[in-house]
Coordinates of C-alpha atoms and ligand atoms in Angstrom, one line a residue:
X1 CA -19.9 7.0 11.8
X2 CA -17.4 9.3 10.5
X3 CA -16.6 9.3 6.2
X4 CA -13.2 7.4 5.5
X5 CA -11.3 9.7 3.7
X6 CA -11.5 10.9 0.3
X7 CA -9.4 9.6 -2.4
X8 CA -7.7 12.1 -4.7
X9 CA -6.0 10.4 -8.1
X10 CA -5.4 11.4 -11.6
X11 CA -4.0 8.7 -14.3
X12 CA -2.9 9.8 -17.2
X13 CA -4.9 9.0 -20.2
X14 CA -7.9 9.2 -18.1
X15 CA -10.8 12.0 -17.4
X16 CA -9.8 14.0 -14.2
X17 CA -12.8 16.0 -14.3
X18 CA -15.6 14.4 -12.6
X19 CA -18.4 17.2 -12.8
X20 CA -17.7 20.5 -14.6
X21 CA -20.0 22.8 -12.5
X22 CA -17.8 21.9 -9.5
X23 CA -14.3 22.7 -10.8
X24 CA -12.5 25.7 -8.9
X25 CA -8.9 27.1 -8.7
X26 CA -7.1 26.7 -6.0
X27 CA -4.0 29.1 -6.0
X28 CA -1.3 29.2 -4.2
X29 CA 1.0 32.1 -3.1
X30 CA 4.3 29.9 -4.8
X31 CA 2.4 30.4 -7.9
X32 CA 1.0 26.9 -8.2
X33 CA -2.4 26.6 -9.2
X34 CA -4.6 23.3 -8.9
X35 CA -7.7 22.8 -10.6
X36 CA -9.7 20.9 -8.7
X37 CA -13.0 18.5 -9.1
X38 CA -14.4 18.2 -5.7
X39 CA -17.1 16.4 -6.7
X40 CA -16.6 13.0 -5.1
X41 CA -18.3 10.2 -7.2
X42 CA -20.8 7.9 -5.4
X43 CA -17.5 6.0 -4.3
X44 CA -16.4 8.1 -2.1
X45 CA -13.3 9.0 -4.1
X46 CA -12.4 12.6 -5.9
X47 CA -10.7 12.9 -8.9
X48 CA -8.0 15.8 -8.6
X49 CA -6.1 17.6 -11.6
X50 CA -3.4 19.2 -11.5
X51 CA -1.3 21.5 -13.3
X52 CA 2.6 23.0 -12.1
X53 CA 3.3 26.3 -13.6
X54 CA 7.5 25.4 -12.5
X55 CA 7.3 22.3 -14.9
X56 CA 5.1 23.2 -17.9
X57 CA 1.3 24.7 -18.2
X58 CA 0.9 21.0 -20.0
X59 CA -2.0 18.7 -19.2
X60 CA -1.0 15.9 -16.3
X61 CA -0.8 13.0 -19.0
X62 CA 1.6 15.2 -21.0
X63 CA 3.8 16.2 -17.5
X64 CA 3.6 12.7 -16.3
X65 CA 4.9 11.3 -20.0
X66 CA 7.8 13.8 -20.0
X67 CA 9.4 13.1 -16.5
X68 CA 8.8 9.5 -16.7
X69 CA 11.2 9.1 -19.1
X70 CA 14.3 10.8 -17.2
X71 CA 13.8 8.8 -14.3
X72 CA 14.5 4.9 -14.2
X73 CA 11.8 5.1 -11.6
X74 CA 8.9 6.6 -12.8
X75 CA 5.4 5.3 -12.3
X76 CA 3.6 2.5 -13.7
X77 CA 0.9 4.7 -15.2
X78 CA -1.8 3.7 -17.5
X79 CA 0.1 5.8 -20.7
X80 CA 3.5 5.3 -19.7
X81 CA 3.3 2.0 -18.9
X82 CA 1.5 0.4 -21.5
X83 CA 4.7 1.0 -23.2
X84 CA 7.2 -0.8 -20.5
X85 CA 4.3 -3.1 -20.0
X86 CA 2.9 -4.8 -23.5
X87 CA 0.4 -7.1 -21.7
X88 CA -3.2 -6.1 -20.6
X89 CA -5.8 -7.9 -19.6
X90 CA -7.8 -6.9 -22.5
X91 CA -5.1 -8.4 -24.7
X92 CA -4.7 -11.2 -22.3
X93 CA -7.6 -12.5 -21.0
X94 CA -6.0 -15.8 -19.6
X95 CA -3.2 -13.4 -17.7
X96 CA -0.7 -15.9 -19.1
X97 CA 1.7 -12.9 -19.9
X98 CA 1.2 -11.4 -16.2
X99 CA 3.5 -12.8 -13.2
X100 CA 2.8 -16.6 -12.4
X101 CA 2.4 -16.6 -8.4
X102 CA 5.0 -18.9 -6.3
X103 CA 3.0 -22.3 -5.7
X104 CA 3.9 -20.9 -2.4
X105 CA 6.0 -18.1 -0.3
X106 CA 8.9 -19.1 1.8
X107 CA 7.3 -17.5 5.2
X108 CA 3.9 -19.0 4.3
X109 CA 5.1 -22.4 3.4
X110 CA 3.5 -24.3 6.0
X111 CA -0.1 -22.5 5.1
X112 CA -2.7 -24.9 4.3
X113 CA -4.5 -22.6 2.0
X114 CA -1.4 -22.9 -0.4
X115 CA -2.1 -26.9 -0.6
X116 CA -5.6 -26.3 -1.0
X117 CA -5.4 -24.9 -3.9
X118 CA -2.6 -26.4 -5.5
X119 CA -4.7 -29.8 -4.8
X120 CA -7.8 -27.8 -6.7
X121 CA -5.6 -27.1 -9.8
X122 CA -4.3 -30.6 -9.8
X123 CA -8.0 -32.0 -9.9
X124 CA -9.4 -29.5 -12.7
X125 CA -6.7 -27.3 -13.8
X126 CA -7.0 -23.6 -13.4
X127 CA -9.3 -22.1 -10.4
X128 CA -12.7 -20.4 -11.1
X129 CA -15.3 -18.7 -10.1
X130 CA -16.9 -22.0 -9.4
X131 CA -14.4 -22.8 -6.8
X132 CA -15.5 -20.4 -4.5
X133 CA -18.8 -19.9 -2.7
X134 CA -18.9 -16.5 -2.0
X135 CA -20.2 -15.7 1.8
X136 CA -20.1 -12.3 2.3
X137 CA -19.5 -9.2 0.2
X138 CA -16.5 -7.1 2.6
X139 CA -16.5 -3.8 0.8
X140 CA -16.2 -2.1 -2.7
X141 CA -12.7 -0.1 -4.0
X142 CA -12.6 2.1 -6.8
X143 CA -11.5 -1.5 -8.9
X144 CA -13.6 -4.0 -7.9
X145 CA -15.2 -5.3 -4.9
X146 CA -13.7 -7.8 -2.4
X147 CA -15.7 -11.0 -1.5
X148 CA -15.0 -13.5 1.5
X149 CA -15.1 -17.0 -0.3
X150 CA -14.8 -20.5 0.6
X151 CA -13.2 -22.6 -1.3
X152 CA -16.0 -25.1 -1.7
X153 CA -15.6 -29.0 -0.7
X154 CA -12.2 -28.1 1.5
X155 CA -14.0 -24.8 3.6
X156 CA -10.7 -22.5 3.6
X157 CA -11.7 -18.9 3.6
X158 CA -10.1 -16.1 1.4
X159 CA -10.7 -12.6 0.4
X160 CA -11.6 -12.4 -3.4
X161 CA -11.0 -9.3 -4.7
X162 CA -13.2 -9.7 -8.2
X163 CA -12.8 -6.8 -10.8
X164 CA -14.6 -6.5 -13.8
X165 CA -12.3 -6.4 -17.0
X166 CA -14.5 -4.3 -19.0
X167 CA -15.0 -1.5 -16.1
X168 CA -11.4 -1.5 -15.7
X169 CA -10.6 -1.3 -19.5
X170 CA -13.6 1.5 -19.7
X171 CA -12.4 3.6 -16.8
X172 CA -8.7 3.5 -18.0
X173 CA -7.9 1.6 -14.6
X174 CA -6.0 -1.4 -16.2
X175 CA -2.7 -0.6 -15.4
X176 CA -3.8 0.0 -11.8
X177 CA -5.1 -3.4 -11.5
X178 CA -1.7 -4.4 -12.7
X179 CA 0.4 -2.6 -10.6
X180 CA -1.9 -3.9 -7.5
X181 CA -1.4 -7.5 -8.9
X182 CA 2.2 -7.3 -9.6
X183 CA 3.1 -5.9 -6.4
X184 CA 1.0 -8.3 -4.3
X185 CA 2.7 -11.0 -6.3
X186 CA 6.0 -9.9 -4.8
X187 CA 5.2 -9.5 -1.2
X188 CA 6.0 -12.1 1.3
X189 CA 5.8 -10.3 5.1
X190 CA 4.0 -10.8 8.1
X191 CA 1.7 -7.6 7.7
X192 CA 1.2 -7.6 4.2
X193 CA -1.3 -9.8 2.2
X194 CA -0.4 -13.0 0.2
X195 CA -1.7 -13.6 -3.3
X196 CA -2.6 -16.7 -3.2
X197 CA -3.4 -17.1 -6.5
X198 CA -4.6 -15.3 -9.2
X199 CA -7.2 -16.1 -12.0
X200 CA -9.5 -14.5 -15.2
X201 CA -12.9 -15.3 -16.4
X202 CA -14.3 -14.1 -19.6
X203 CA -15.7 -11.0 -17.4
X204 CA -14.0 -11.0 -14.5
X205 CA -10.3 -10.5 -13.1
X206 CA -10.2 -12.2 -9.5
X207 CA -7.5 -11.8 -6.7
X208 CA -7.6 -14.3 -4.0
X209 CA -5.4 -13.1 -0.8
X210 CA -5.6 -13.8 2.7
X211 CA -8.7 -12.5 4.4
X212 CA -8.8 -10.2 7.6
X213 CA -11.4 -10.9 10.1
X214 CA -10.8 -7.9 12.4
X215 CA -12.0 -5.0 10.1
X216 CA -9.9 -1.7 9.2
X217 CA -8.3 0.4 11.7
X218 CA -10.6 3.2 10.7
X219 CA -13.5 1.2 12.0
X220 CA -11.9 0.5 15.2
X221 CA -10.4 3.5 16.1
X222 CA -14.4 4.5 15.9
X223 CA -15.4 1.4 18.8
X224 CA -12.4 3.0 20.9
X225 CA -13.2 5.5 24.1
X226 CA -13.0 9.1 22.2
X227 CA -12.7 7.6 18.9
X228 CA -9.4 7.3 19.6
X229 CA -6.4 4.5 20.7
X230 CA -4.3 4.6 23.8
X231 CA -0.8 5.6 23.1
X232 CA 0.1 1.9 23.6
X233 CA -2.3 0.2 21.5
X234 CA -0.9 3.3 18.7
X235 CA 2.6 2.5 18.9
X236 CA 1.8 -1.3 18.4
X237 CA -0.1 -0.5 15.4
X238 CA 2.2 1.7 14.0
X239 CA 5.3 -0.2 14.7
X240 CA 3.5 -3.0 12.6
X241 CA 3.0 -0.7 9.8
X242 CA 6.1 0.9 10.2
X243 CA 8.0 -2.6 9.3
X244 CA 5.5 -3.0 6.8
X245 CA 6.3 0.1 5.0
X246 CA 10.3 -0.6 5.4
X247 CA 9.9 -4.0 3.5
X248 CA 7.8 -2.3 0.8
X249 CA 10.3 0.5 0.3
X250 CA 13.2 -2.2 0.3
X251 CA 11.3 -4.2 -2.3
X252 CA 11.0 -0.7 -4.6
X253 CA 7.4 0.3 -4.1
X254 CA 6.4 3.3 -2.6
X255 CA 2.7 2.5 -0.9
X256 CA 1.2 6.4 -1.3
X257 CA -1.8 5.8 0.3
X258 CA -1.7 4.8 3.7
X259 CA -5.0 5.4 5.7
X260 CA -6.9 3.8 8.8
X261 CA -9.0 2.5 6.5
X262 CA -5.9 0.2 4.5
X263 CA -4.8 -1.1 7.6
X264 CA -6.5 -4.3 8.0
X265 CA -6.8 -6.5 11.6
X266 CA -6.5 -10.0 11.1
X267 CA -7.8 -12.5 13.1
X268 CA -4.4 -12.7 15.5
X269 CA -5.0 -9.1 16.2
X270 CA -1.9 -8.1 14.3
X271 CA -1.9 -5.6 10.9
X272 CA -2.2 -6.0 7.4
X273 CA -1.7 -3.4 4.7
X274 CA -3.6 -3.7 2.1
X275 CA -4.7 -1.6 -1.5
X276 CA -1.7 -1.3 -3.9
X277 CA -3.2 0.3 -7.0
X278 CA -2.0 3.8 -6.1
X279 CA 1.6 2.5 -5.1
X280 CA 4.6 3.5 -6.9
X281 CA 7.3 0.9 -8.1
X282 CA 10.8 2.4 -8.4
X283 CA 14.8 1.1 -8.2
X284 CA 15.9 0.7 -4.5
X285 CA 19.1 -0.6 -3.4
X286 CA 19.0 -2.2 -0.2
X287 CA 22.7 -1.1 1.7
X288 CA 24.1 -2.0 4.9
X289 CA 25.7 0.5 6.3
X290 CA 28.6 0.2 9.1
X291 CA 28.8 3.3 11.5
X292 CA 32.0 5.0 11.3
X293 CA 32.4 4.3 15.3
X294 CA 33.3 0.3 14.6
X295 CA 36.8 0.4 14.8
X296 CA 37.4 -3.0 12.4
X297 CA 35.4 -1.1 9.5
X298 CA 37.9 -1.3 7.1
X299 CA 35.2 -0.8 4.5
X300 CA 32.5 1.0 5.7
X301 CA 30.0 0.2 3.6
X302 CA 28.1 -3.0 2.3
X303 CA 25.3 -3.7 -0.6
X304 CA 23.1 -6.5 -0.4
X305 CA 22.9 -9.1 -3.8
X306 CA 21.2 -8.5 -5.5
X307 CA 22.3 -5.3 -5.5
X308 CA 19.3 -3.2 -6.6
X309 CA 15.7 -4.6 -7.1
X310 CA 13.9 -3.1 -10.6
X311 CA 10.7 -2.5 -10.8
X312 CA 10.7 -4.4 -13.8
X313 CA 8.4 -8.0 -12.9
X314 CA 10.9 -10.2 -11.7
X315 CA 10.2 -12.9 -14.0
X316 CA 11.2 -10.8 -16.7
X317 CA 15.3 -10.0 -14.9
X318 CA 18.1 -11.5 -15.3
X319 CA 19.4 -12.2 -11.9
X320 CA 17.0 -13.6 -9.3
X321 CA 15.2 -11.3 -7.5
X322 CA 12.5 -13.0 -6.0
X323 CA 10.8 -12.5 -3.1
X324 CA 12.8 -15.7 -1.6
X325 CA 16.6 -14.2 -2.1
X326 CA 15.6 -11.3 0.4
X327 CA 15.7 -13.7 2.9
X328 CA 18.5 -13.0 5.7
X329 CA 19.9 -16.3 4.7
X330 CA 20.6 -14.4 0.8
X331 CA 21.8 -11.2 1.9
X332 CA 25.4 -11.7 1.4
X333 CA 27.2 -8.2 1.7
X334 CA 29.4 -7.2 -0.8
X335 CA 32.4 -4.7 -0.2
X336 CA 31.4 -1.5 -2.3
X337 CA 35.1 -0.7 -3.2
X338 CA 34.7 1.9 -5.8
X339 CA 33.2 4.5 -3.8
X340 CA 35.0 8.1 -3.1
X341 CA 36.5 8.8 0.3
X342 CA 33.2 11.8 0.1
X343 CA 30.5 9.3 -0.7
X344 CA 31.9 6.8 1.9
X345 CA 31.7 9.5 4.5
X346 CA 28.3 11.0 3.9
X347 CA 27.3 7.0 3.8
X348 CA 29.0 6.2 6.9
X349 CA 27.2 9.8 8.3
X350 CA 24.0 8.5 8.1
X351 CA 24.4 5.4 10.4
X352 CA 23.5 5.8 14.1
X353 CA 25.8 6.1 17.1
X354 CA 25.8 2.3 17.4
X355 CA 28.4 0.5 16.0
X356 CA 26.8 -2.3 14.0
X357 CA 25.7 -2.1 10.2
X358 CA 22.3 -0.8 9.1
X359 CA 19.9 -1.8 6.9
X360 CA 19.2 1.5 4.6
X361 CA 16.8 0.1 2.0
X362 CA 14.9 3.7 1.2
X363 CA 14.5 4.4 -2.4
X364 CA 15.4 7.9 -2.3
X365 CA 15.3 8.3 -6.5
X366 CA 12.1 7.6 -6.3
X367 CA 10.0 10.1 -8.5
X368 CA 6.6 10.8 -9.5
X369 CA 4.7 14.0 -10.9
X370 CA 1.5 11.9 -10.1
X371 CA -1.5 13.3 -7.9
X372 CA -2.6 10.0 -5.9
X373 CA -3.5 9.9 -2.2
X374 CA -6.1 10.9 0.0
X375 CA -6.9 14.1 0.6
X376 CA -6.2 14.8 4.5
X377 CA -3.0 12.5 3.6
X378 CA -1.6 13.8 0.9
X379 CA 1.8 15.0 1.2
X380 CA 2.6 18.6 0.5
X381 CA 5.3 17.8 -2.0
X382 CA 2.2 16.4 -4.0
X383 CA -0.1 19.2 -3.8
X384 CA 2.2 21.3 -4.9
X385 CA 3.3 19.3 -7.9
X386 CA 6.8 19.3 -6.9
X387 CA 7.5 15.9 -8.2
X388 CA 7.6 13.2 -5.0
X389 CA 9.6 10.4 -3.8
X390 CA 9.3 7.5 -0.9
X391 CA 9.3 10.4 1.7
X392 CA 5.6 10.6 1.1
X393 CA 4.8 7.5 3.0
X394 CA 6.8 8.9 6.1
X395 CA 4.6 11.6 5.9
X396 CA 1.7 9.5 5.6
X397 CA 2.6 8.1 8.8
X398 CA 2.3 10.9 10.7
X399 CA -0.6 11.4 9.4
X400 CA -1.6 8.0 10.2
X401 CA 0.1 8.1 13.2
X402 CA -1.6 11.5 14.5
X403 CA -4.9 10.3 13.7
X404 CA -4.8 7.2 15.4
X405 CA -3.9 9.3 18.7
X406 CA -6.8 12.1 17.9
X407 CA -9.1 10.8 16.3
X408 CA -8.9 12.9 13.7
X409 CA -6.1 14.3 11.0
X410 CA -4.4 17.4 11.9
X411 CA -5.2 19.5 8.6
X412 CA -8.4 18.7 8.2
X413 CA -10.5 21.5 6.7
X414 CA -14.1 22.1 5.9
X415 CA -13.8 20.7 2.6
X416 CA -11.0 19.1 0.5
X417 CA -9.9 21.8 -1.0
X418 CA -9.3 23.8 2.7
X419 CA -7.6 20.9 3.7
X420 CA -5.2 20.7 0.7
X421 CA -4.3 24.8 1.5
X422 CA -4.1 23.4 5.3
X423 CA -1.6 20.8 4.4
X424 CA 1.0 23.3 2.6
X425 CA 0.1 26.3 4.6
X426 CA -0.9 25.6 7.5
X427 CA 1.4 24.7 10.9
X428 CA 1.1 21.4 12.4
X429 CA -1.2 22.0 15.9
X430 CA -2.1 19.6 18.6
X431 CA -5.6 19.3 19.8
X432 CA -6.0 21.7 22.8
X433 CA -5.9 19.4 25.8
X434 CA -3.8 16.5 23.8
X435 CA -2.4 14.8 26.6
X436 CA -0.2 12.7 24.2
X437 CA 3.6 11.5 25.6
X438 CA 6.5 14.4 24.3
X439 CA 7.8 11.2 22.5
X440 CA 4.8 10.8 20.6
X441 CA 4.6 15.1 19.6
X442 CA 8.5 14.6 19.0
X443 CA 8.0 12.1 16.3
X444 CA 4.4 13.2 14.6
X445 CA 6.4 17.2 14.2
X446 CA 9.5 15.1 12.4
X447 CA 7.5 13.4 10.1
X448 CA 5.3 15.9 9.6
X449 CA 7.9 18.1 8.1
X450 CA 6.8 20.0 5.2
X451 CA 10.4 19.9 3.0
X452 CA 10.8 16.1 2.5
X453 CA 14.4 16.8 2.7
X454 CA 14.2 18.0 5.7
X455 CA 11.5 14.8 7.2
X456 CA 12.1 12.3 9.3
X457 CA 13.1 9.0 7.1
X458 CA 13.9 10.9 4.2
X459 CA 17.7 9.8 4.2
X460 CA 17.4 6.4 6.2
X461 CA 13.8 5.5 5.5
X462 CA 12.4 3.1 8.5
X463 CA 15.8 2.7 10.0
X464 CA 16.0 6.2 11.1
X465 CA 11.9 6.7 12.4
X466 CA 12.8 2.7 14.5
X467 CA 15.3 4.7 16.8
X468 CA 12.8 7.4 17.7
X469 CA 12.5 7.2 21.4
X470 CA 8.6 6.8 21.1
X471 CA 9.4 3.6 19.7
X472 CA 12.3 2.8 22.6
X473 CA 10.3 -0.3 24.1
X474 CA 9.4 -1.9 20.9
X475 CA 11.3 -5.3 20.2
X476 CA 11.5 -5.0 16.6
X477 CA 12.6 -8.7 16.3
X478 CA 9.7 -10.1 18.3
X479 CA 6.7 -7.8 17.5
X480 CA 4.8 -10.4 15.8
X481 CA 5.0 -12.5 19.9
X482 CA 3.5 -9.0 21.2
X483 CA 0.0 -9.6 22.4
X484 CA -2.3 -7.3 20.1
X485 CA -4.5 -4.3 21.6
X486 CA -7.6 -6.5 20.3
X487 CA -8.2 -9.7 19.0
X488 CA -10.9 -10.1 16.7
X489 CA -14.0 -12.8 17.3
X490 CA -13.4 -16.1 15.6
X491 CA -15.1 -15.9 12.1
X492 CA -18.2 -17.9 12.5
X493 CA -19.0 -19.9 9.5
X494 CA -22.1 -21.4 10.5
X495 CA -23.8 -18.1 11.0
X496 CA -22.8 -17.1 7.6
X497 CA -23.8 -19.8 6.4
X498 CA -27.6 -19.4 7.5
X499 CA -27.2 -15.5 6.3
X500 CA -26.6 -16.7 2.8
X501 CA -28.7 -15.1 0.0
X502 CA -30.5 -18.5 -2.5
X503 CA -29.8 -17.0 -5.6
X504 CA -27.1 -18.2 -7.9
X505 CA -24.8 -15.7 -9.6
X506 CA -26.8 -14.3 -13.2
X507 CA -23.9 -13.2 -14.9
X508 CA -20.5 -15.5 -14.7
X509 CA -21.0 -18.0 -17.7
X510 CA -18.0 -20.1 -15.9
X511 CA -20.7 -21.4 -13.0
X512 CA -21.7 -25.1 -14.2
X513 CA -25.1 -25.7 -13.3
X514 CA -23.6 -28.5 -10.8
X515 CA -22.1 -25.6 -8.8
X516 CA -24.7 -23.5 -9.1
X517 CA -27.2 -26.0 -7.4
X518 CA -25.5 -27.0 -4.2
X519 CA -26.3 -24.9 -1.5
X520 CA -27.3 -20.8 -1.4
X521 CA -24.7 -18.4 -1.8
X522 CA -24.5 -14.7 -2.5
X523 CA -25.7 -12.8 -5.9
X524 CA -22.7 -11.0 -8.0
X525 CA -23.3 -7.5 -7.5
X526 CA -21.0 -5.8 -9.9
X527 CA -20.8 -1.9 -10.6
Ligands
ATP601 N1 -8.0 -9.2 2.7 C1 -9.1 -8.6 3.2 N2 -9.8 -9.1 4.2 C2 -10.9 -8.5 4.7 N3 -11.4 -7.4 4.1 C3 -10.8 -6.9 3.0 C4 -9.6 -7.5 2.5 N4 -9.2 -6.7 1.4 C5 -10.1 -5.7 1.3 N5 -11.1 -5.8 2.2 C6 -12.2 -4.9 2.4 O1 -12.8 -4.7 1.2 C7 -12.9 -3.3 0.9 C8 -12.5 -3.0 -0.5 O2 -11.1 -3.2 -0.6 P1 -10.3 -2.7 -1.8 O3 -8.9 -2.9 -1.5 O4 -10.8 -3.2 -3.1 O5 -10.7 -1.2 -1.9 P2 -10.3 0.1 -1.3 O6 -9.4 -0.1 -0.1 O7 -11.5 1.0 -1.1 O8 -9.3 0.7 -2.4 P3 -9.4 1.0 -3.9 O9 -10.5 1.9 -4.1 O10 -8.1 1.7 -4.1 O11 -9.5 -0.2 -4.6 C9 -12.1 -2.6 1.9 O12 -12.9 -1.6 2.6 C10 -11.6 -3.6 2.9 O13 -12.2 -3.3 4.2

């Protein structure tokens, strides 16, 4: 089986340099120069540094701390945000000062799994480890390792993802824990996961979210004749994501590190994105916009209340901005009256042909001077260190969208560091013999434009790549009724059941010895 891709990411505050002996220069002809550590760690996952000679010749902590500051919407990095941020789990072990979760979301309301375990806490108070019986182990990130559990006594099944407080505080990834919390705290879409709770032990830092029984797309693109999906079973996929990605942007987070191997199937078939600890959170402010062609626009342009979502925890604003006011229902449009005759114009520009109001909810501000993303992914805006914005995830999805149609990504070189030259330098090519619709070429060469300016999505976000004609037969609307290129095999629990490991877990003082002793279940295996 092919690698997944390699993760590139620097954080402030923390080591970039992997191993000394492989550092090398990469230099580019625009005079930026990139010192690279292509020593991936036994996690798959590179740790990249980089330096901009058009800002400063400054480390990337010291970069990263001066641009946040100018920008309402810079990152939520371990230095910088520590500041905006007071709480960490090291100074709050009980997460009391982190988010409290929704007892429940308004789309998931009739979930079971929500009254599971709000009957749990009712019996004994706060979950625990000893809740759970942990069946399988489903894979290992960079901050933790995710665990299908039942909850024990009712038999619901989750994905646990259980990090280990002191590895995160030792490795500087606290704030990235955070940010992956906070933002899965906030979501509430069909193809994005649900936090269903959240909970600390003296050691560990748990998430439990909705589990996926259909693998990552990496894996089954892999199972598919050529290692590659039909262009139908592609545009259903990326339609799901697509929507996905729109919802994120209009919530103010800007994902950074869509891959294959992030987009999860769950057991209807349909997507899930998962992995937030690279994302970005940023100001967006979701605006209708009426094309200029509807002849009753008096006022042409609209902006949804609450008028802009901070990336400030919502608990902590002043007006509501939960998840449950961006429901249609709450969107009530509000005449913008104070803009110029010029800014109305260019707003009512950038609606389509047809005549009825558009959703616009891309957080073009957006900005960051950080180097996250994987490798063949990674946008050449951040390569370059030219500072990026929410057009990265449009070009992501080309990326995404290319390799789901190839099998493989388009700049690609022999090792990372080719492939990062590939992505600024090199022209996009199809596969000799790609016998891929015009539609399909149309749409990968406009979001796999190298000025973001100048990609598709930049100014209208989703709205603008949803009217592609590759995406012409897609009912936006009714996606989640359209039957799924694959459906998964029911998850059987009675197999797992037999596969369990005997031993009881060595190092989670919260495990009573009364539910430790009922039935086998698997060892921790932590880091
Ligand atoms: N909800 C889920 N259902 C099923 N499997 C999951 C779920 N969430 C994660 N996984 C699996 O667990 C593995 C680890 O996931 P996780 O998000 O922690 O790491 P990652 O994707 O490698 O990212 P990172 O290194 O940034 O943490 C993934 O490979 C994924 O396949």
């Amino acid at each position: 089986m092919e690698k997944p891709a390699q993760k590139a990411e620097t954080n402030a505050g923390e080591p970039v340099v992997v191993s000394s002996n492989s550092l090398q220069d990469l230099t580019f002809k625009n005079s930026f120069s990139i010192s690279l550590s292509l020593c991936s760690s036994s996690d798959n996952t590179a740790s990249v540094s980089s330096s901009t000679n058009d800002v400063s010749n400054d480390s990337v902590e010291t970069k990263k701390s001066t641009n946040a500051p100018e920008n309402n919407n810079a990152e939520s990095e371990e230095v910088a945000s520590h500041k905006k941020r007071p709480e960490s789990m090291a100074a709050d072990p009980d997460g009391a000062g982190f988010r409290r979760i929704c007892p429940s979301k308004p789309h998931k309301g009739n979930d079971m799994r929500w009254d599971a375990i709000q009957s749990v806490k009712a019996k004994d108070g706060e979950l625990g480890l000893n809740h759970f019986r942990l069946l399988k182990k489903l894979g290992c990130g960079d901050i933790g390792s995710v665990y299908l559990a039942e909850l024990r006594g009712i038999g619901c099944v989750f994905a646990m993802k259980v990090m280990d407080k002191g590895m995160l505080a030792g490795r500087k990834k606290l704030m990235r824990a955070q940010t992956e919390r906070d933002i899965l705290g906030l979501l509430d879409h069909p193809f994005l996961p649900t936090l269903y709770s959240n909970f600390e032990t003296d050691k560990f830092s748990c998430l439990l979210m909705e589990f996926c029984s259909g693998g990552d797309l990496h894996t089954l693109r892999q199972r598919q004749p050529g290692k590659h999906f039909t262009e139908l079973a592609a545009r259903f996929y990326a339609s799901e994501v697509l929507l996905a990605l729109e919802y994120l942007h209009m919530m103010g987070v800007v994902y950074r590190d869509l891959k294959p191997e992030n987009v999860l199937v769950r057991e209807d078939g349909h997507i899930m994105l998962s992995d937030f600890d690279l994302s970005l959170r940023c100001n967006v402010c979701p605006t209708l916009v009426q094309s200029s062609t509807e002849p009753s626009c008096a006022m042409p342009t609209y902006c949804i209340q609450p008028s802009c979502i901070d990336p400030i925890p919502a608990c902590k604003l002043p007006v509501c901005v939960q998840p449950s006011c961006l429901q249609p229902s709450c969107f009530t449009p509000r005449f913008l009256r104070s803009k110029t005759t010029k800014e109305k114009t260019e707003r009512t520009n950038l609606g389509s042909s047809d005549s009825r109001p558009e959703l616009i909810a891309e957080p073009t501000n957006a900005r960051s001077m950080s180097f996250v993303g994987t490798h063949e992914y990674l946008a050449p805006e951040i390569i370059r260190g030219d500072g990026h914005g929410s057009a990265v995830d449009w070009w992501t999805f080309g990326i995404f969208l290319y390799e789901l149609l190839h099998g493989r990504t388009p700049f690609k070189g022999s090792g990372n560091r080719e492939t990062l030259f590939n992505v600024v330098g090199q022209s996009l090519k199809f596969p000799d013999g790609s016998n891929i619709s015009f539609a399909a070429k149309d749409l990968i060469k406009g979001l796999l434009v190298k000025n973001p300016k100048k990609r598709l999505g930049f100014k209208r976000g989703a709205t603008e790549i949803k009217q592609h004609p590759f995406f012409a037969s897609v009912n936006w609307a009714l996606i989640r009724g359209t039957q799924p290129p694959e459906i998964p095999k029911p998850l059987d629990l009675a197999l797992l059941n037999q596969s369990f490991k005997s031993a009881a877990p060595q190092n989670e003082k919260g495990a009573t010895e009364t539910t430790r002793l009922p039935g086998p279940y698997l060892d921790f295996e932590f880091f």
